[in-house]
mmCIF file of N, CA, C and O in Angstrom:
data_model
loop_
_atom_site.group_PDB
_atom_site.id
_atom_site.type_symbol
_atom_site.label_atom_id
_atom_site.label_comp_id
_atom_site.label_asym_id
_atom_site.label_seq_id
_atom_site.Cartn_x
_atom_site.Cartn_y
_atom_site.Cartn_z
ATOM 1 N N MET A 300 109.104 16.631 11.822
ATOM 2 C CA MET A 300 108.164 16.511 12.976
ATOM 3 C C MET A 300 108.495 17.344 14.186
ATOM 4 O O MET A 300 109.480 16.783 14.416
ATOM 5 N N ASN A 301 107.510 17.646 14.550
ATOM 6 C CA ASN A 301 107.491 18.309 15.958
ATOM 7 C C ASN A 301 106.771 17.262 16.592
ATOM 8 O O ASN A 301 105.513 16.630 16.864
ATOM 9 N N THR A 302 107.308 16.159 17.772
ATOM 10 C CA THR A 302 106.806 14.889 18.805
ATOM 11 C C THR A 302 106.175 15.579 19.653
ATOM 12 O O THR A 302 105.697 15.334 20.122
ATOM 13 N N GLY A 303 107.099 16.827 20.304
ATOM 14 C CA GLY A 303 106.178 17.469 21.515
ATOM 15 C C GLY A 303 105.034 17.684 21.462
ATOM 16 O O GLY A 303 104.209 17.823 23.056
ATOM 17 N N ARG A 304 103.979 19.013 20.322
ATOM 18 C CA ARG A 304 102.671 19.292 21.136
ATOM 19 C C ARG A 304 101.828 16.978 20.975
ATOM 20 O O ARG A 304 101.774 15.804 20.374
ATOM 21 N N LYS A 305 100.763 18.014 21.670
ATOM 22 C CA LYS A 305 99.732 16.216 21.666
ATOM 23 C C LYS A 305 99.025 15.767 20.461
ATOM 24 O O LYS A 305 99.111 16.801 19.712
ATOM 25 N N VAL A 306 99.025 14.560 19.799
ATOM 26 C CA VAL A 306 98.017 14.003 18.988
ATOM 27 C C VAL A 306 96.027 13.848 19.412
ATOM 28 O O VAL A 306 97.195 12.588 20.259
ATOM 29 N N ALA A 307 95.412 13.622 19.627
ATOM 30 C CA ALA A 307 94.047 13.214 19.834
ATOM 31 C C ALA A 307 93.750 12.759 17.931
ATOM 32 O O ALA A 307 93.522 12.911 17.202
ATOM 33 N N VAL A 308 93.370 11.333 18.665
ATOM 34 C CA VAL A 308 92.413 10.939 17.921
ATOM 35 C C VAL A 308 90.872 10.738 17.972
ATOM 36 O O VAL A 308 90.391 10.556 19.232
ATOM 37 N N ILE A 309 90.316 11.507 17.006
ATOM 38 C CA ILE A 309 88.805 11.740 17.275
ATOM 39 C C ILE A 309 87.840 10.856 16.486
ATOM 40 O O ILE A 309 88.050 10.392 15.117
ATOM 41 N N THR A 310 87.346 9.125 16.792
ATOM 42 C CA THR A 310 85.829 8.847 15.414
ATOM 43 C C THR A 310 85.066 10.154 15.958
ATOM 44 O O THR A 310 84.467 11.348 16.796
ATOM 45 N N GLY A 311 83.767 9.729 14.761
ATOM 46 C CA GLY A 311 82.831 10.214 14.087
ATOM 47 C C GLY A 311 83.018 11.631 14.391
ATOM 48 O O GLY A 311 82.378 13.050 14.490
ATOM 49 N N ALA A 312 84.211 11.614 13.525
ATOM 50 C CA ALA A 312 84.795 13.528 13.668
ATOM 51 C C ALA A 312 84.165 14.528 11.727
ATOM 52 O O ALA A 312 84.423 15.347 12.101
ATOM 53 N N SER A 313 83.071 13.476 11.588
ATOM 54 C CA SER A 313 82.365 14.461 10.508
ATOM 55 C C SER A 313 81.307 15.355 10.810
ATOM 56 O O SER A 313 81.209 16.214 9.714
ATOM 57 N N GLN A 314 80.725 15.424 11.764
ATOM 58 C CA GLN A 314 79.578 16.367 12.397
ATOM 59 C C GLN A 314 79.516 15.556 13.789
ATOM 60 O O GLN A 314 80.037 14.982 14.275
ATOM 61 N N GLY A 315 78.046 16.574 13.995
ATOM 62 C CA GLY A 315 78.504 16.662 15.586
ATOM 63 C C GLY A 315 78.899 16.596 16.496
ATOM 64 O O GLY A 315 80.117 17.489 16.650
ATOM 65 N N ILE A 316 79.199 15.805 17.606
ATOM 66 C CA ILE A 316 80.195 16.377 18.512
ATOM 67 C C ILE A 316 81.144 15.766 18.047
ATOM 68 O O ILE A 316 81.981 16.563 18.816
ATOM 69 N N GLY A 317 81.994 14.611 17.395
ATOM 70 C CA GLY A 317 83.176 14.246 16.949
ATOM 71 C C GLY A 317 83.649 15.643 16.382
ATOM 72 O O GLY A 317 84.881 16.267 16.138
ATOM 73 N N GLY A 318 82.608 16.508 15.296
ATOM 74 C CA GLY A 318 83.491 17.707 14.514
ATOM 75 C C GLY A 318 83.261 18.516 15.632
ATOM 76 O O GLY A 318 84.514 19.235 15.310
ATOM 77 N N ALA A 319 82.861 18.925 16.674
ATOM 78 C CA ALA A 319 82.686 19.737 17.625
ATOM 79 C C ALA A 319 84.154 19.265 18.128
ATOM 80 O O ALA A 319 85.141 20.127 18.838
ATOM 81 N N LEU A 320 84.408 18.295 18.856
ATOM 82 C CA LEU A 320 86.108 18.146 18.932
ATOM 83 C C LEU A 320 87.060 17.960 18.429
ATOM 84 O O LEU A 320 88.524 18.725 18.766
ATOM 85 N N VAL A 321 87.202 18.259 16.819
ATOM 86 C CA VAL A 321 88.113 18.401 16.124
ATOM 87 C C VAL A 321 88.166 19.578 16.357
ATOM 88 O O VAL A 321 89.719 20.543 16.838
ATOM 89 N N LYS A 322 87.620 20.458 16.411
ATOM 90 C CA LYS A 322 87.266 22.058 16.516
ATOM 91 C C LYS A 322 87.969 22.249 17.628
ATOM 92 O O LYS A 322 88.606 23.157 17.810
ATOM 93 N N ALA A 323 87.508 21.724 18.783
ATOM 94 C CA ALA A 323 87.755 22.758 20.210
ATOM 95 C C ALA A 323 89.573 21.928 20.204
ATOM 96 O O ALA A 323 90.324 22.670 20.592
ATOM 97 N N TYR A 324 89.718 20.684 19.889
ATOM 98 C CA TYR A 324 90.867 19.509 20.294
ATOM 99 C C TYR A 324 92.260 21.163 18.998
ATOM 100 O O TYR A 324 93.244 21.466 19.655
ATOM 101 N N ARG A 325 91.939 21.364 18.110
ATOM 102 C CA ARG A 325 92.807 21.899 17.078
ATOM 103 C C ARG A 325 92.584 23.587 17.980
ATOM 104 O O ARG A 325 93.593 24.423 18.093
ATOM 105 N N GLU A 326 91.806 24.262 18.100
ATOM 106 C CA GLU A 326 91.460 25.594 19.307
ATOM 107 C C GLU A 326 93.050 25.048 20.744
ATOM 108 O O GLU A 326 93.491 26.522 20.897
ATOM 109 N N ARG A 327 93.196 24.029 21.053
ATOM 110 C CA ARG A 327 94.225 24.191 21.817
ATOM 111 C C ARG A 327 95.636 23.430 21.904
ATOM 112 O O ARG A 327 96.227 22.681 22.227
ATOM 113 N N ASN A 328 95.693 23.602 20.526
ATOM 114 C CA ASN A 328 96.791 23.518 19.997
ATOM 115 C C ASN A 328 97.117 21.590 19.600
ATOM 116 O O ASN A 328 98.185 21.314 19.259
ATOM 117 N N TYR A 329 96.286 21.224 19.506
ATOM 118 C CA TYR A 329 96.607 19.494 19.268
ATOM 119 C C TYR A 329 96.355 19.191 17.580
ATOM 120 O O TYR A 329 96.101 19.877 16.918
ATOM 121 N N ARG A 330 97.386 18.185 17.801
ATOM 122 C CA ARG A 330 97.291 17.554 16.348
ATOM 123 C C ARG A 330 95.763 17.059 15.972
ATOM 124 O O ARG A 330 96.164 16.043 17.226
ATOM 125 N N VAL A 331 95.364 16.321 15.371
ATOM 126 C CA VAL A 331 94.404 15.686 15.331
ATOM 127 C C VAL A 331 94.327 14.859 14.324
ATOM 128 O O VAL A 331 94.018 14.955 13.269
ATOM 129 N N VAL A 332 93.535 13.689 14.653
ATOM 130 C CA VAL A 332 93.643 12.121 13.494
ATOM 131 C C VAL A 332 91.957 12.356 13.807
ATOM 132 O O VAL A 332 90.863 11.319 14.630
ATOM 133 N N ALA A 333 91.956 12.472 12.498
ATOM 134 C CA ALA A 333 89.866 12.139 12.698
ATOM 135 C C ALA A 333 89.825 10.978 11.542
ATOM 136 O O ALA A 333 89.954 11.141 10.407
ATOM 137 N N THR A 334 88.399 10.381 12.229
ATOM 138 C CA THR A 334 88.198 9.428 11.669
ATOM 139 C C THR A 334 87.084 9.658 11.596
ATOM 140 O O THR A 334 85.941 9.458 12.523
ATOM 141 N N ALA A 335 86.284 9.004 9.911
ATOM 142 C CA ALA A 335 84.756 9.185 10.192
ATOM 143 C C ALA A 335 84.339 8.577 9.269
ATOM 144 O O ALA A 335 85.411 8.067 8.032
ATOM 145 N N ARG A 336 83.318 7.454 8.618
ATOM 146 C CA ARG A 336 82.676 7.232 7.707
ATOM 147 C C ARG A 336 82.877 7.790 6.264
ATOM 148 O O ARG A 336 83.170 7.787 5.796
ATOM 149 N N SER A 337 82.357 9.332 6.648
ATOM 150 C CA SER A 337 82.142 10.523 5.561
ATOM 151 C C SER A 337 83.620 11.589 5.738
ATOM 152 O O SER A 337 82.500 12.601 5.467
ATOM 153 N N VAL A 338 84.258 11.207 6.471
ATOM 154 C CA VAL A 338 85.289 12.516 6.900
ATOM 155 C C VAL A 338 85.811 12.821 5.337
ATOM 156 O O VAL A 338 86.763 12.218 4.694
ATOM 157 N N LYS A 339 85.692 14.003 5.990
ATOM 158 C CA LYS A 339 86.172 14.895 4.076
ATOM 159 C C LYS A 339 87.683 14.977 4.433
ATOM 160 O O LYS A 339 87.935 15.226 5.430
ATOM 161 N N PRO A 340 88.400 15.512 3.542
ATOM 162 C CA PRO A 340 90.164 15.644 3.642
ATOM 163 C C PRO A 340 90.089 17.127 3.925
ATOM 164 O O PRO A 340 89.158 17.621 4.254
ATOM 165 N N SER A 341 91.263 17.364 5.599
ATOM 166 C CA SER A 341 91.409 18.599 5.594
ATOM 167 C C SER A 341 92.156 19.274 4.743
ATOM 168 O O SER A 341 93.164 19.322 4.528
ATOM 169 N N ASP A 342 92.213 21.016 4.712
ATOM 170 C CA ASP A 342 92.991 21.771 4.878
ATOM 171 C C ASP A 342 94.125 22.447 6.037
ATOM 172 O O ASP A 342 94.719 23.096 5.456
ATOM 173 N N ASP A 343 93.688 21.527 7.029
ATOM 174 C CA ASP A 343 94.895 22.200 8.217
ATOM 175 C C ASP A 343 95.671 20.854 8.183
ATOM 176 O O ASP A 343 95.488 20.214 8.132
ATOM 177 N N ASP A 344 97.027 21.049 7.926
ATOM 178 C CA ASP A 344 98.515 20.803 7.951
ATOM 179 C C ASP A 344 98.493 19.685 9.230
ATOM 180 O O ASP A 344 98.785 18.768 9.542
ATOM 181 N N ASP A 345 97.631 19.774 10.242
ATOM 182 C CA ASP A 345 97.297 19.908 11.686
ATOM 183 C C ASP A 345 96.392 18.206 12.112
ATOM 184 O O ASP A 345 96.075 18.012 13.490
ATOM 185 N N VAL A 346 95.543 18.683 11.208
ATOM 186 C CA VAL A 346 94.414 17.104 11.193
ATOM 187 C C VAL A 346 94.643 16.201 9.665
ATOM 188 O O VAL A 346 94.667 16.579 8.605
ATOM 189 N N LEU A 347 94.842 14.811 10.310
ATOM 190 C CA LEU A 347 94.876 13.766 9.163
ATOM 191 C C LEU A 347 93.161 13.645 9.177
ATOM 192 O O LEU A 347 92.665 12.640 10.358
ATOM 193 N N ALA A 348 92.683 13.121 7.717
ATOM 194 C CA ALA A 348 91.469 12.636 7.802
ATOM 195 C C ALA A 348 91.344 11.514 7.400
ATOM 196 O O ALA A 348 91.902 11.033 6.338
ATOM 197 N N VAL A 349 91.366 10.647 8.262
ATOM 198 C CA VAL A 349 90.962 8.285 7.418
ATOM 199 C C VAL A 349 89.479 8.344 7.785
ATOM 200 O O VAL A 349 89.395 7.981 8.173
ATOM 201 N N ALA A 350 89.075 7.833 6.300
ATOM 202 C CA ALA A 350 88.186 7.466 6.470
ATOM 203 C C ALA A 350 87.818 6.425 6.439
ATOM 204 O O ALA A 350 88.508 5.795 5.926
ATOM 205 N N GLY A 351 86.591 5.763 7.071
ATOM 206 C CA GLY A 351 86.191 4.496 7.001
ATOM 207 C C GLY A 351 85.766 4.225 8.388
ATOM 208 O O GLY A 351 85.451 5.098 9.121
ATOM 209 N N ASP A 352 85.058 3.491 8.783
ATOM 210 C CA ASP A 352 84.083 2.287 9.844
ATOM 211 C C ASP A 352 85.281 2.117 10.613
ATOM 212 O O ASP A 352 85.908 1.463 10.406
ATOM 213 N N ILE A 353 85.193 3.231 11.650
ATOM 214 C CA ILE A 353 86.423 2.744 12.742
ATOM 215 C C ILE A 353 85.625 1.151 13.556
ATOM 216 O O ILE A 353 86.961 0.001 14.498
ATOM 217 N N ALA A 354 84.542 0.783 13.698
ATOM 218 C CA ALA A 354 84.159 -0.657 13.931
ATOM 219 C C ALA A 354 85.276 -1.531 13.363
ATOM 220 O O ALA A 354 85.311 -3.158 13.544
ATOM 221 N N ASP A 355 85.627 -1.001 11.788
ATOM 222 C CA ASP A 355 86.631 -2.467 10.574
ATOM 223 C C ASP A 355 87.843 -2.180 11.475
ATOM 224 O O ASP A 355 88.725 -1.120 11.777
ATOM 225 N N ARG A 356 88.631 -2.994 12.222
ATOM 226 C CA ARG A 356 89.511 -3.217 12.108
ATOM 227 C C ARG A 356 90.633 -2.847 11.121
ATOM 228 O O ARG A 356 91.940 -1.716 11.922
ATOM 229 N N LYS A 357 90.657 -2.879 10.021
ATOM 230 C CA LYS A 357 91.537 -2.340 8.913
ATOM 231 C C LYS A 357 91.792 -1.051 9.213
ATOM 232 O O LYS A 357 93.265 0.051 9.174
ATOM 233 N N THR A 358 90.777 -0.069 9.331
ATOM 234 C CA THR A 358 90.558 1.382 9.524
ATOM 235 C C THR A 358 90.835 1.635 11.085
ATOM 236 O O THR A 358 91.932 2.740 10.507
ATOM 237 N N ALA A 359 91.068 0.728 12.010
ATOM 238 C CA ALA A 359 92.283 1.710 13.501
ATOM 239 C C ALA A 359 92.690 1.649 13.001
ATOM 240 O O ALA A 359 94.161 2.202 13.677
ATOM 241 N N GLU A 360 93.562 0.858 12.588
ATOM 242 C CA GLU A 360 94.960 0.276 12.196
ATOM 243 C C GLU A 360 95.348 1.060 11.121
ATOM 244 O O GLU A 360 96.482 1.863 11.823
ATOM 245 N N ARG A 361 94.790 1.882 10.149
ATOM 246 C CA ARG A 361 94.888 2.768 9.233
ATOM 247 C C ARG A 361 94.808 3.816 10.092
ATOM 248 O O ARG A 361 95.995 4.589 9.945
ATOM 249 N N ALA A 362 93.581 4.178 11.141
ATOM 250 C CA ALA A 362 94.067 5.446 11.963
ATOM 251 C C ALA A 362 95.280 5.610 12.253
ATOM 252 O O ALA A 362 95.748 7.021 12.158
ATOM 253 N N ILE A 363 95.656 4.794 13.440
ATOM 254 C CA ILE A 363 97.069 4.877 14.333
ATOM 255 C C ILE A 363 98.141 5.124 13.603
ATOM 256 O O ILE A 363 98.623 5.902 13.977
ATOM 257 N N SER A 364 98.355 3.757 12.523
ATOM 258 C CA SER A 364 99.867 3.837 11.933
ATOM 259 C C SER A 364 99.967 5.308 10.624
ATOM 260 O O SER A 364 101.069 5.480 11.011
ATOM 261 N N GLU A 365 98.584 5.838 10.340
ATOM 262 C CA GLU A 365 99.066 7.026 9.310
ATOM 263 C C GLU A 365 99.349 7.913 10.701
ATOM 264 O O GLU A 365 100.062 9.049 10.359
ATOM 265 N N GLY A 366 98.464 8.056 11.692
ATOM 266 C CA GLY A 366 98.875 9.102 12.810
ATOM 267 C C GLY A 366 100.233 9.128 13.306
ATOM 268 O O GLY A 366 100.718 10.320 13.553
ATOM 269 N N VAL A 367 101.084 7.967 13.198
ATOM 270 C CA VAL A 367 102.252 8.030 14.100
ATOM 271 C C VAL A 367 103.047 8.501 12.879
ATOM 272 O O VAL A 367 104.021 8.911 13.539
ATOM 273 N N ALA A 368 102.773 8.068 11.349
ATOM 274 C CA ALA A 368 103.943 8.408 10.441
ATOM 275 C C ALA A 368 103.962 9.914 10.279
ATOM 276 O O ALA A 368 104.567 10.493 9.838
ATOM 277 N N ARG A 369 102.999 10.765 10.437
ATOM 278 C CA ARG A 369 102.641 11.595 10.491
ATOM 279 C C ARG A 369 103.006 12.727 11.334
ATOM 280 O O ARG A 369 103.226 13.659 11.165
ATOM 281 N N PHE A 370 102.927 12.459 12.777
ATOM 282 C CA PHE A 370 102.885 13.276 13.368
ATOM 283 C C PHE A 370 103.821 12.655 14.844
ATOM 284 O O PHE A 370 104.364 13.344 15.322
ATOM 285 N N GLY A 371 104.227 11.382 14.656
ATOM 286 C CA GLY A 371 105.294 10.778 15.189
ATOM 287 C C GLY A 371 105.038 10.671 16.697
ATOM 288 O O GLY A 371 105.564 9.825 17.515
ATOM 289 N N ARG A 372 103.455 10.011 17.204
ATOM 290 C CA ARG A 372 102.556 10.260 17.861
ATOM 291 C C ARG A 372 101.884 9.770 18.234
ATOM 292 O O ARG A 372 100.951 10.660 17.069
ATOM 293 N N ILE A 373 100.694 8.995 19.043
ATOM 294 C CA ILE A 373 99.616 9.007 19.191
ATOM 295 C C ILE A 373 99.141 9.467 20.513
ATOM 296 O O ILE A 373 100.145 8.967 21.300
#
């Protein structure tokens, strides 16, 4: 686990502006926790997809805890 790289959390990541942000951050070598109700799993090891409604506290907590577990930081 490399903790030197930055990690971004992007909500609404399945389409539109959120989807474009995931792509833009990856192009800048960020790791990304992508969350949305309809987000699909990613083939990119540096993108963690967390499905769910971010307004639900459990989804938000899961996104952060899984991001930290996978990438070592947020």
